Amino acid sequence: MGSMRRTVAELVRERWGDHRPGLWFEGRVLSHHRVAAGAAARAALLADLLPPGAEPHLGVLLDNTPEFPMWLSAAALAGAAVAGINPTRRGPELARDILHTECRVLITERAHLRLLDGLELPGVRVLVTDTDAYADLLASYDGAKPDASGATPDDRLLLYFTSGSTGAPKAAICSQGRLAAAGQSLVDQFGVRPDDTHYICMPMFHGNAVIADWAPALAAGATVALRRRFSASGFLADVRACGATYFTYVGRAVQYLLATPARPDDRDNPLRMGFGTEAGAVDAAAFEERFGVRLVEGYGSSEGGAAIQRVPGTPAGAIGRAAPGDDLAVVDPATRRECPPAVFAEDGRLLNGADSIGELVNRGRNLFEGYWRNPAADAARRRRGSPRAESGGEVENGGGWYWTGDLFYRDAGGFLYFAGRTDDRLRVDSENLAAAMIENILARYPDAAAVAVYAVPDPVAGDQVMATVALRAGVSFDPLDFGAFLLDQPDLGTKMAPRFVRIVERMPVTATNKIHRVGLRREGFRCADPVWWRPPGECAYRRLAEADVDGLMAEYRARGREELLMR
């Protein structure tokens, strides 16, 4: 079976001699052949730049320009690995990412050079792509041909950072074989054709853009279209200009697109589908209604440890069933017992969330290839299950389970529903709640453009629910109207209503358009934005005043819980 595994290098070599459009960028088009030739030249340059005996790693600190996919392809041909460097990182954190992944070459552009000012990067050769010196350096490698003979499926190709709520980002390893297989799997799943165009507007330093957008395009011989950085206002113009048929999204990108002014010709576009995560059922339906484009919500652990595929008959709100080969279970992390199936009311409300929501675990073989130089993080992902099987719903099988860090629940038919991150679980009055479920309810609020739900410590025990709401343009927050909306939601449990509501003009997000929950939790109700709250025993929301904050802080101090607000 090993001989059947493809490498990304082989896929790059296959594009040599293909003169169809291969790469679109800001109105300019390169053929597949030109892209493969550019990758071959860069691979030859890289072979000369990497010191003997050093780890064959290069960092790429770029926006989504043609240099990014060409260096990915070059690394594959050279048997090297690319560490995608996040340009929103600063100072020592940025230096740490480059040095931790042992990059001996750093590819960047003039716009990002200021990020490197004052950084100590010993032994790192910096190449600046939009300079004459870089062009002259590459010119001496013109005529190089792509050679895939030295690449193996087990060669490291990606070192991409995954964020967490605490600690430094971890660099997940992805091999050539895994990336090539992931691309082919999406080709088969979505029927990707050579005449398709994949629009990449999510940042390529993140796994989503490379694994779910670039890799299937490469596997199918489709065209890749790049946007330097995601732009909601420029989305449709780009899609029409490049003829995009497919795009990926993460985080709040879909909400930002829906927040743009509607136009009568919104449905006049070539898109066939979008694939991603965290759009939510409400926004996905609104997107299809407005733009005529179906969004497919998927799930795949960034590290490759678990995947869920949508299949015919998947209920509304569910993601799908376990991908072939995965043995997925929803497990209570405390007892390591499998959670009971979800029970729904006639209107679709989940009735037993406290019992049915648990962490998604893959008990079978998985594709997780580890983190670079981080054995503690490896061990946290690969933890043993129950030491022995017992009656009463014990999950069978022993150690080595892959723990995703994501919350799910499963219905009686085996369909899986996403319920948030384990870090986003709340415990209110001894009841476990999932932030994602509350967010899905609050997203129905007509005046909300984006919603984030997270825990703030309760002064006595457990958590309280806090929500940050970004309002649609031209509206102001009406606490009475919001309170009435909450009362009208049949699936809003008695513990779910937010105690605090923060109003922002724009939701704070990370570079990958995911909500910056760490920052929101850290600031809590002590922030510069207006906050409304329901004091204990009161039903209506009112503005949180300085005297209210002083009173709350005194209560935290009196009960020895003030330090929890700093985490």
Coordinates of C-alpha atoms in Angstrom, one line a residue:
M1 CA 0.0 0.0 0.0
G2 CA 2.9 2.3 0.7
S3 CA 3.9 2.3 -3.0
M4 CA 0.5 3.7 -3.9
R5 CA 1.0 6.9 -1.9
R6 CA 1.7 10.0 -3.9
T7 CA 4.0 12.9 -3.1
V8 CA 3.2 16.6 -3.6
A9 CA 6.5 16.7 -5.6
E10 CA 5.0 14.3 -8.1
L11 CA 1.9 16.4 -8.4
V12 CA 4.1 19.5 -9.1
R13 CA 6.1 17.6 -11.7
E14 CA 2.9 16.6 -13.5
R15 CA 2.1 20.2 -14.2
W16 CA 5.3 20.6 -16.2
G17 CA 4.4 21.1 -19.8
D18 CA 0.8 22.0 -19.0
H19 CA 0.2 25.4 -20.6
R20 CA -3.4 25.9 -19.3
P21 CA -4.0 28.7 -16.8
G22 CA -2.5 27.7 -13.5
L23 CA -2.3 30.7 -11.3
W24 CA -4.3 34.0 -11.2
F25 CA -3.2 36.9 -9.2
E26 CA -4.4 40.5 -9.5
G27 CA -5.4 40.1 -13.1
R28 CA -2.2 38.4 -14.2
V29 CA -2.2 34.7 -15.2
L30 CA 0.7 32.2 -15.1
S31 CA 0.4 28.8 -16.8
H32 CA 0.8 25.5 -14.8
H33 CA 4.1 25.1 -16.7
R34 CA 5.4 28.5 -15.6
V35 CA 4.4 27.8 -12.0
A36 CA 6.2 24.4 -12.1
A37 CA 9.3 26.0 -13.7
G38 CA 9.3 28.7 -10.9
A39 CA 9.1 25.9 -8.3
A40 CA 12.0 24.1 -9.9
A41 CA 14.2 27.2 -9.9
R42 CA 13.4 27.8 -6.2
A43 CA 14.0 24.2 -5.3
A44 CA 17.5 24.4 -6.9
L45 CA 18.2 27.7 -5.1
L46 CA 17.0 26.2 -1.8
A47 CA 19.4 23.2 -2.2
D48 CA 22.3 25.6 -2.4
L49 CA 21.1 27.8 0.5
L50 CA 20.4 25.1 3.1
P51 CA 23.5 24.4 5.2
P52 CA 24.7 20.7 5.2
G53 CA 23.3 18.8 8.2
A54 CA 20.7 21.5 9.0
E55 CA 17.0 20.6 9.2
P56 CA 15.6 21.4 5.7
H57 CA 13.2 24.0 6.9
L58 CA 12.3 27.4 5.5
G59 CA 9.9 30.0 6.8
V60 CA 7.5 31.8 4.6
L61 CA 6.4 35.2 5.8
L62 CA 4.3 36.4 2.9
D63 CA 0.8 37.5 2.0
N64 CA -1.0 35.3 -0.5
T65 CA 1.2 36.2 -3.5
P66 CA 2.4 33.8 -6.2
E67 CA 5.6 33.3 -4.3
F68 CA 3.8 31.4 -1.6
P69 CA 2.5 28.4 -3.6
M70 CA 5.7 28.4 -5.6
W71 CA 7.8 28.0 -2.5
L72 CA 5.4 25.3 -1.2
S73 CA 6.0 23.4 -4.5
A74 CA 9.7 24.1 -4.3
A75 CA 9.9 22.7 -0.8
A76 CA 8.2 19.5 -2.0
L77 CA 10.7 19.1 -4.9
A78 CA 13.6 19.7 -2.5
G79 CA 12.3 17.4 0.2
A80 CA 12.1 20.4 2.6
A81 CA 9.4 21.7 4.9
V82 CA 7.7 25.1 4.9
A83 CA 6.8 26.8 8.2
G84 CA 4.0 29.3 7.6
I85 CA 4.9 32.4 9.6
N86 CA 1.9 34.5 10.9
P87 CA 2.5 38.2 10.1
T88 CA 0.3 39.3 13.0
R89 CA 2.9 37.9 15.5
R90 CA 5.3 40.5 16.8
G91 CA 8.8 40.8 18.4
P92 CA 10.0 37.9 20.5
E93 CA 6.9 35.8 19.6
L94 CA 7.6 36.1 15.9
A95 CA 11.3 35.3 16.4
R96 CA 10.3 32.3 18.5
D97 CA 8.2 30.9 15.7
I98 CA 11.0 31.1 13.2
L99 CA 13.7 29.7 15.5
H100 CA 11.5 27.0 17.1
T101 CA 10.9 25.5 13.6
E102 CA 14.7 25.7 12.9
C103 CA 14.2 27.7 9.7
R104 CA 17.6 28.4 8.0
V105 CA 15.9 30.4 5.2
L106 CA 13.1 33.0 5.6
I107 CA 11.2 34.1 2.5
T108 CA 9.5 37.5 3.0
E109 CA 8.5 40.7 1.2
R110 CA 9.3 44.4 1.7
A111 CA 5.9 45.0 3.4
H112 CA 6.9 42.7 6.2
L113 CA 10.5 43.6 6.6
R114 CA 9.6 46.0 9.5
L115 CA 8.4 43.0 11.5
L116 CA 12.0 41.7 11.5
D117 CA 13.5 45.0 12.8
G118 CA 15.5 44.3 15.9
L119 CA 15.0 40.5 16.0
E120 CA 17.8 38.2 16.7
L121 CA 17.6 35.5 14.1
P122 CA 21.1 33.8 14.1
G123 CA 21.8 31.6 11.1
V124 CA 18.7 32.6 9.2
R125 CA 19.1 33.8 5.6
V126 CA 16.4 36.3 4.6
L127 CA 15.2 36.6 1.0
V128 CA 13.0 39.5 0.0
T129 CA 10.9 38.5 -3.0
D130 CA 10.0 41.9 -4.4
T131 CA 13.6 43.1 -4.9
D132 CA 16.0 43.2 -7.7
A133 CA 18.5 41.2 -5.7
Y134 CA 16.0 38.3 -5.4
A135 CA 15.2 38.4 -9.1
D136 CA 18.9 38.3 -9.9
L137 CA 19.5 35.4 -7.5
L138 CA 16.7 33.4 -9.1
A139 CA 17.8 34.2 -12.6
S140 CA 20.9 32.0 -12.3
Y141 CA 18.6 29.0 -11.7
D142 CA 16.4 29.5 -14.9
G143 CA 16.1 26.4 -16.8
A144 CA 15.8 24.1 -13.8
K145 CA 13.4 21.2 -14.3
P146 CA 11.1 19.7 -11.6
D147 CA 12.6 16.5 -10.3
A148 CA 10.4 14.5 -7.9
S149 CA 12.6 11.4 -7.7
G150 CA 14.1 12.3 -4.3
A151 CA 10.9 13.0 -2.5
T152 CA 9.1 10.4 -0.4
P153 CA 5.6 10.4 1.1
D154 CA 7.0 10.6 4.6
D155 CA 9.0 13.8 4.0
R156 CA 7.9 16.7 6.1
L157 CA 6.3 19.4 4.0
L158 CA 4.3 21.6 6.3
L159 CA 5.0 23.0 9.8
Y160 CA 1.9 25.0 10.4
F161 CA 1.1 26.6 13.7
T162 CA -2.1 25.8 15.5
S163 CA -3.2 28.3 18.1
G164 CA -4.5 27.5 21.6
S165 CA -5.9 29.4 24.5
T166 CA -2.7 29.3 26.4
G167 CA 1.0 28.8 25.7
A168 CA 3.0 29.3 22.5
P169 CA 1.5 28.0 19.2
K170 CA 2.4 24.4 18.3
A171 CA 3.9 23.6 14.9
A172 CA 1.9 20.6 13.5
I173 CA 3.7 18.4 11.1
C174 CA 2.2 17.4 7.7
S175 CA 4.0 15.1 5.3
Q176 CA 3.9 15.1 1.6
G177 CA 1.9 11.9 1.6
R178 CA -0.7 13.2 3.9
L179 CA -1.1 16.5 2.0
A180 CA -1.4 14.7 -1.4
A181 CA -3.9 12.3 0.0
A182 CA -6.0 15.1 1.6
G183 CA -6.0 16.9 -1.7
Q184 CA -7.2 13.8 -3.7
S185 CA -9.8 13.1 -1.1
L186 CA -11.4 16.5 -1.6
V187 CA -11.2 16.1 -5.4
D188 CA -13.1 12.9 -5.0
Q189 CA -15.6 14.3 -2.5
F190 CA -16.5 17.5 -4.4
G191 CA -15.8 16.4 -8.0
V192 CA -13.0 19.0 -8.6
R193 CA -12.3 19.3 -12.3
P194 CA -9.2 20.6 -14.2
D195 CA -11.3 23.5 -15.4
D196 CA -12.2 24.6 -11.9
T197 CA -10.7 27.7 -10.3
H198 CA -10.0 27.6 -6.5
Y199 CA -10.1 31.1 -4.9
I200 CA -7.7 31.3 -2.0
C201 CA -8.6 34.3 0.2
M202 CA -7.8 32.7 3.6
P203 CA -4.1 33.2 4.6
M204 CA -1.8 30.5 3.3
F205 CA 0.3 30.4 6.5
H206 CA -2.8 28.5 7.9
G207 CA -3.6 24.9 7.3
N208 CA -7.1 25.6 5.9
A209 CA -5.9 27.4 2.7
V210 CA -3.2 24.9 1.9
I211 CA -4.9 21.6 2.8
A212 CA -8.5 22.4 1.7
D213 CA -7.9 24.8 -1.2
W214 CA -4.4 24.6 -2.7
A215 CA -3.9 20.8 -2.3
P216 CA -7.1 19.7 -4.2
A217 CA -6.4 22.2 -6.9
L218 CA -2.9 20.8 -7.4
A219 CA -4.2 17.2 -7.3
A220 CA -6.9 18.0 -10.0
G221 CA -4.8 20.3 -12.1
A222 CA -7.2 23.2 -11.4
T223 CA -6.4 26.9 -11.5
V224 CA -5.5 28.7 -8.2
A225 CA -6.5 32.3 -7.8
L226 CA -5.0 34.3 -4.9
R227 CA -6.1 37.3 -2.9
R228 CA -3.3 38.9 -0.8
R229 CA -5.6 39.2 2.2
F230 CA -9.3 38.5 2.7
S231 CA -11.5 41.3 1.7
A232 CA -15.3 41.1 2.0
S233 CA -15.8 44.1 -0.3
G234 CA -13.5 42.7 -2.9
F235 CA -14.7 39.1 -2.8
L236 CA -17.3 39.1 -5.6
A237 CA -15.2 41.3 -7.9
D238 CA -12.3 38.8 -7.6
V239 CA -14.6 35.8 -8.0
R240 CA -16.0 37.2 -11.2
A241 CA -12.6 38.3 -12.5
C242 CA -10.9 35.0 -12.1
G243 CA -13.9 32.7 -12.7
A244 CA -13.7 31.1 -9.3
T245 CA -15.9 28.0 -8.8
Y246 CA -14.7 27.0 -5.3
F247 CA -13.4 28.8 -2.1
T248 CA -12.7 27.9 1.5
Y249 CA -13.5 29.9 4.6
V250 CA -12.9 29.8 8.3
G251 CA -14.1 31.8 11.2
R252 CA -16.3 34.8 10.6
A253 CA -15.5 35.3 6.9
V254 CA -19.0 34.4 5.8
Q255 CA -20.5 36.8 8.3
Y256 CA -18.4 39.6 6.8
L257 CA -19.5 38.8 3.3
L258 CA -23.2 38.8 4.5
A259 CA -22.6 42.2 6.1
T260 CA -21.7 43.9 2.8
P261 CA -24.5 45.8 1.1
A262 CA -26.8 43.5 -0.9
R263 CA -27.0 44.1 -4.7
P264 CA -29.5 42.8 -7.2
D265 CA -26.7 40.9 -9.1
D266 CA -25.2 39.1 -6.1
R267 CA -26.2 35.8 -7.5
D268 CA -24.5 36.6 -10.8
N269 CA -21.2 34.7 -10.0
P270 CA -19.5 31.5 -11.1
L271 CA -19.1 29.9 -7.7
R272 CA -20.3 26.4 -7.3
M273 CA -19.6 25.9 -3.6
G274 CA -17.7 27.0 -0.5
F275 CA -16.2 24.6 2.0
G276 CA -15.2 25.5 5.5
T277 CA -16.0 25.7 9.2
E278 CA -17.8 27.9 11.6
A279 CA -20.3 29.5 9.3
G280 CA -23.3 28.3 11.3
A281 CA -26.6 27.0 9.9
V282 CA -28.2 30.5 9.9
D283 CA -25.5 32.2 8.0
A284 CA -25.0 29.3 5.6
A285 CA -28.7 29.5 4.6
A286 CA -28.5 33.2 4.2
F287 CA -25.4 32.9 2.0
E288 CA -27.1 30.5 -0.3
E289 CA -30.2 32.6 -0.5
R290 CA -28.3 35.7 -1.3
F291 CA -25.4 34.5 -3.5
G292 CA -26.9 31.2 -4.8
V293 CA -23.9 29.3 -3.5
R294 CA -24.0 26.2 -1.3
L295 CA -21.7 26.2 1.7
V296 CA -20.6 22.8 2.9
E297 CA -19.5 22.7 6.5
G298 CA -16.8 20.2 7.2
Y299 CA -14.6 19.1 10.0
G300 CA -11.1 18.0 10.0
S301 CA -8.7 18.2 12.9
S302 CA -5.8 20.5 11.7
E303 CA -3.4 17.9 12.9
G304 CA -5.0 15.1 10.8
G305 CA -6.2 13.1 13.8
A306 CA -10.0 13.0 12.9
A307 CA -12.3 13.9 10.1
I308 CA -16.0 14.0 9.5
Q309 CA -17.6 13.8 6.1
R310 CA -21.0 15.1 5.1
V311 CA -23.1 12.3 3.5
P312 CA -26.5 12.1 1.9
G313 CA -29.2 12.4 4.6
T314 CA -27.1 14.4 7.0
P315 CA -29.6 16.3 9.3
A316 CA -29.7 20.0 9.4
G317 CA -27.2 21.3 11.9
A318 CA -25.1 18.1 11.8
I319 CA -21.7 17.9 10.1
G320 CA -21.8 14.3 9.0
R321 CA -20.4 11.0 10.0
A322 CA -16.9 9.8 10.7
A323 CA -14.7 9.6 7.7
P324 CA -13.8 6.1 6.5
G325 CA -11.2 4.5 8.8
D326 CA -11.9 6.8 11.7
D327 CA -13.4 5.3 14.9
L328 CA -14.9 8.4 16.4
A329 CA -16.6 8.6 19.8
V330 CA -17.9 11.4 21.9
V331 CA -16.4 11.0 25.3
D332 CA -16.7 12.6 28.8
P333 CA -13.1 13.7 29.4
A334 CA -13.5 13.2 33.2
T335 CA -14.8 9.6 33.2
R336 CA -13.6 8.6 29.7
R337 CA -16.9 7.0 29.1
E338 CA -18.8 7.5 25.9
C339 CA -21.6 10.1 26.2
P340 CA -25.2 9.0 25.6
P341 CA -26.9 10.0 22.3
A342 CA -28.4 13.4 22.0
V343 CA -32.1 13.7 22.8
F344 CA -34.1 16.4 20.8
A345 CA -37.4 18.0 21.3
E346 CA -39.9 18.2 18.5
D347 CA -38.6 21.7 17.6
G348 CA -35.0 20.4 17.4
R349 CA -33.8 21.7 20.8
L350 CA -31.2 19.6 22.4
L351 CA -32.6 18.4 25.7
N352 CA -29.7 16.6 27.3
G353 CA -26.7 18.7 26.4
A354 CA -25.1 18.4 29.9
D355 CA -24.8 14.7 29.4
S356 CA -24.5 14.2 25.6
I357 CA -21.8 16.8 24.9
G358 CA -18.2 15.6 25.2
E359 CA -14.9 15.6 23.5
L360 CA -14.5 14.0 20.1
V361 CA -12.0 11.2 20.3
N362 CA -10.6 9.0 17.5
R363 CA -10.0 5.6 19.0
G364 CA -8.6 4.0 15.8
R365 CA -5.7 4.6 13.6
N366 CA -5.2 8.3 12.7
L367 CA -3.0 10.5 10.6
F368 CA -1.7 12.7 13.4
E369 CA 2.1 13.1 12.7
G370 CA 3.0 15.0 15.8
Y371 CA 4.2 18.5 16.7
W372 CA 7.7 19.7 15.9
R373 CA 9.9 19.4 19.0
N374 CA 6.9 19.4 21.4
P375 CA 6.6 16.0 23.1
A376 CA 4.3 17.4 25.9
A377 CA 1.8 18.5 23.2
D378 CA 2.1 15.2 21.4
A379 CA 1.3 13.4 24.7
A380 CA -1.7 15.6 25.3
R381 CA -3.2 14.7 21.9
R382 CA -2.3 11.0 22.2
R383 CA -3.7 10.0 25.5
R384 CA -4.9 6.7 26.7
G385 CA -8.5 5.9 26.9
S386 CA -10.0 3.9 29.7
P387 CA -7.6 1.5 31.3
R388 CA -10.2 -1.3 30.9
A389 CA -13.6 -1.8 29.5
E390 CA -16.5 -1.9 31.9
S391 CA -20.2 -2.2 31.6
G392 CA -22.4 0.9 31.4
G393 CA -21.2 2.5 28.1
E394 CA -17.4 2.2 28.5
V395 CA -15.5 3.0 25.3
E396 CA -13.6 -0.2 24.4
N397 CA -9.9 -0.3 23.3
G398 CA -6.9 1.0 25.1
G399 CA -4.3 3.7 24.7
G400 CA -3.2 6.0 22.0
W401 CA -6.6 7.7 21.4
Y402 CA -6.5 11.0 19.6
W403 CA -8.2 13.7 21.6
T404 CA -9.3 16.5 19.3
G405 CA -10.0 19.2 21.8
D406 CA -13.4 19.8 20.2
L407 CA -16.8 19.3 21.7
F408 CA -19.5 17.3 19.9
Y409 CA -22.7 15.4 20.4
R410 CA -24.0 12.5 18.4
D411 CA -27.6 11.6 17.6
A412 CA -29.1 8.1 17.6
G413 CA -28.3 7.8 13.9
G414 CA -24.6 8.4 14.4
F415 CA -24.5 11.9 13.0
L416 CA -22.1 14.3 14.7
Y417 CA -22.8 17.9 15.7
F418 CA -20.2 20.5 16.6
A419 CA -20.6 22.1 20.0
G420 CA -17.4 24.2 20.3
R421 CA -13.9 23.9 21.6
T422 CA -13.2 22.3 25.0
D423 CA -11.7 25.7 26.0
D424 CA -15.1 27.2 25.2
R425 CA -17.1 25.1 27.6
L426 CA -18.9 26.9 30.4
R427 CA -20.1 25.6 33.7
V428 CA -23.0 27.7 35.0
D429 CA -24.8 26.7 38.2
S430 CA -23.3 23.2 37.9
E431 CA -24.6 22.8 34.4
N432 CA -22.2 22.3 31.5
L433 CA -22.9 24.5 28.4
A434 CA -21.2 24.8 25.0
A435 CA -20.5 28.3 23.9
A436 CA -21.1 27.4 20.2
M437 CA -24.6 26.4 20.9
I438 CA -25.4 29.7 22.6
E439 CA -23.7 31.5 19.7
N440 CA -26.0 29.8 17.2
I441 CA -29.0 31.0 19.1
L442 CA -27.8 34.6 19.5
A443 CA -26.8 34.7 15.8
R444 CA -30.6 34.9 15.0
Y445 CA -30.7 38.3 16.6
P446 CA -31.6 40.5 13.6
D447 CA -29.3 43.4 14.6
A448 CA -26.2 41.2 15.1
A449 CA -23.5 41.0 12.4
A450 CA -21.3 38.7 14.5
V451 CA -21.6 37.0 18.0
A452 CA -19.1 35.5 20.3
V453 CA -19.9 33.7 23.6
Y454 CA -17.4 32.8 26.3
A455 CA -17.1 32.3 30.0
V456 CA -16.2 34.8 32.6
P457 CA -15.6 33.6 36.2
D458 CA -18.6 33.7 38.6
P459 CA -17.8 35.6 41.8
V460 CA -18.8 32.5 43.8
A461 CA -18.2 29.3 41.7
G462 CA -18.1 28.2 38.1
D463 CA -18.8 30.6 35.2
Q464 CA -21.1 33.2 33.9
V465 CA -22.1 33.7 30.3
M466 CA -20.7 36.7 28.5
A467 CA -21.5 37.6 24.8
T468 CA -19.8 40.1 22.5
V469 CA -22.1 41.4 19.8
A470 CA -21.0 43.3 16.7
L471 CA -24.0 45.2 15.4
R472 CA -25.0 45.6 11.8
A473 CA -24.2 49.0 10.2
G474 CA -26.6 51.7 11.2
V475 CA -28.2 50.1 14.2
S476 CA -27.7 50.7 17.9
F477 CA -28.2 48.3 20.8
D478 CA -31.7 48.2 22.4
P479 CA -31.5 46.3 25.6
L480 CA -35.3 45.9 25.8
D481 CA -35.5 44.6 22.3
F482 CA -32.6 42.2 23.0
G483 CA -34.2 40.9 26.1
A484 CA -37.5 40.3 24.3
F485 CA -35.6 38.4 21.6
L486 CA -34.0 36.1 24.2
L487 CA -37.5 35.3 25.6
D488 CA -38.7 34.3 22.2
Q489 CA -36.0 31.7 21.7
P490 CA -37.5 28.3 22.6
D491 CA -34.1 26.5 22.7
L492 CA -32.4 29.1 25.0
G493 CA -32.0 27.2 28.3
T494 CA -32.5 28.9 31.6
K495 CA -28.7 29.0 32.2
M496 CA -27.8 30.2 28.7
A497 CA -28.9 33.9 28.7
P498 CA -25.8 36.1 28.8
R499 CA -25.2 37.9 32.1
F500 CA -23.0 40.4 30.3
V501 CA -23.3 41.8 26.7
R502 CA -20.4 43.7 25.2
I503 CA -21.2 45.8 22.1
V504 CA -18.4 46.3 19.6
E505 CA -18.3 48.0 16.1
R506 CA -16.3 45.1 14.7
M507 CA -15.6 41.6 16.2
P508 CA -11.9 41.2 17.1
V509 CA -10.5 38.4 15.1
T510 CA -7.2 36.6 14.5
A511 CA -5.3 36.6 11.2
T512 CA -7.3 33.6 10.2
N513 CA -10.7 35.4 10.8
K514 CA -11.4 33.4 13.9
I515 CA -12.7 35.2 16.9
H516 CA -10.0 36.4 19.2
R517 CA -11.5 34.6 22.2
V518 CA -8.4 34.7 24.3
G519 CA -8.4 38.5 24.3
L520 CA -12.2 38.7 24.9
R521 CA -12.0 36.4 27.9
R522 CA -9.0 38.2 29.3
E523 CA -10.8 41.6 29.2
G524 CA -14.1 40.3 30.4
F525 CA -16.5 43.0 31.5
R526 CA -13.6 45.4 32.2
C527 CA -13.2 46.8 28.7
A528 CA -13.4 50.1 26.9
D529 CA -16.5 49.1 24.9
P530 CA -20.0 49.5 26.4
V531 CA -21.2 46.6 28.4
W532 CA -24.8 45.8 29.4
W533 CA -25.7 43.3 32.2
R534 CA -28.4 41.7 34.1
P535 CA -27.7 42.0 37.9
P536 CA -28.6 38.9 39.9
G537 CA -32.4 38.8 40.5
E538 CA -33.1 41.3 37.7
C539 CA -34.7 40.4 34.3
A540 CA -33.8 43.5 32.2
Y541 CA -30.4 44.6 30.9
R542 CA -28.9 47.9 32.0
R543 CA -25.6 49.6 31.3
L544 CA -22.7 48.4 33.4
A545 CA -21.5 51.4 35.4
E546 CA -18.2 52.0 37.2
A547 CA -19.9 51.5 40.5
D548 CA -21.2 48.1 39.3
V549 CA -17.7 47.1 38.3
D550 CA -16.4 48.2 41.8
G551 CA -19.1 46.2 43.5
L552 CA -18.3 43.1 41.4
M553 CA -14.6 43.4 42.0
A554 CA -15.2 43.6 45.8
E555 CA -17.2 40.4 45.6
Y556 CA -14.5 38.6 43.7
R557 CA -11.9 39.8 46.2
A558 CA -14.0 38.8 49.2
R559 CA -14.3 35.2 47.9
G560 CA -10.7 34.9 46.7
R561 CA -11.5 34.7 43.0
E562 CA -10.1 38.0 41.7
E563 CA -7.1 36.3 40.2
L564 CA -9.4 34.2 37.9
L565 CA -10.2 37.5 36.1
M566 CA -6.6 37.8 35.0
R567 CA -6.4 34.5 33.1

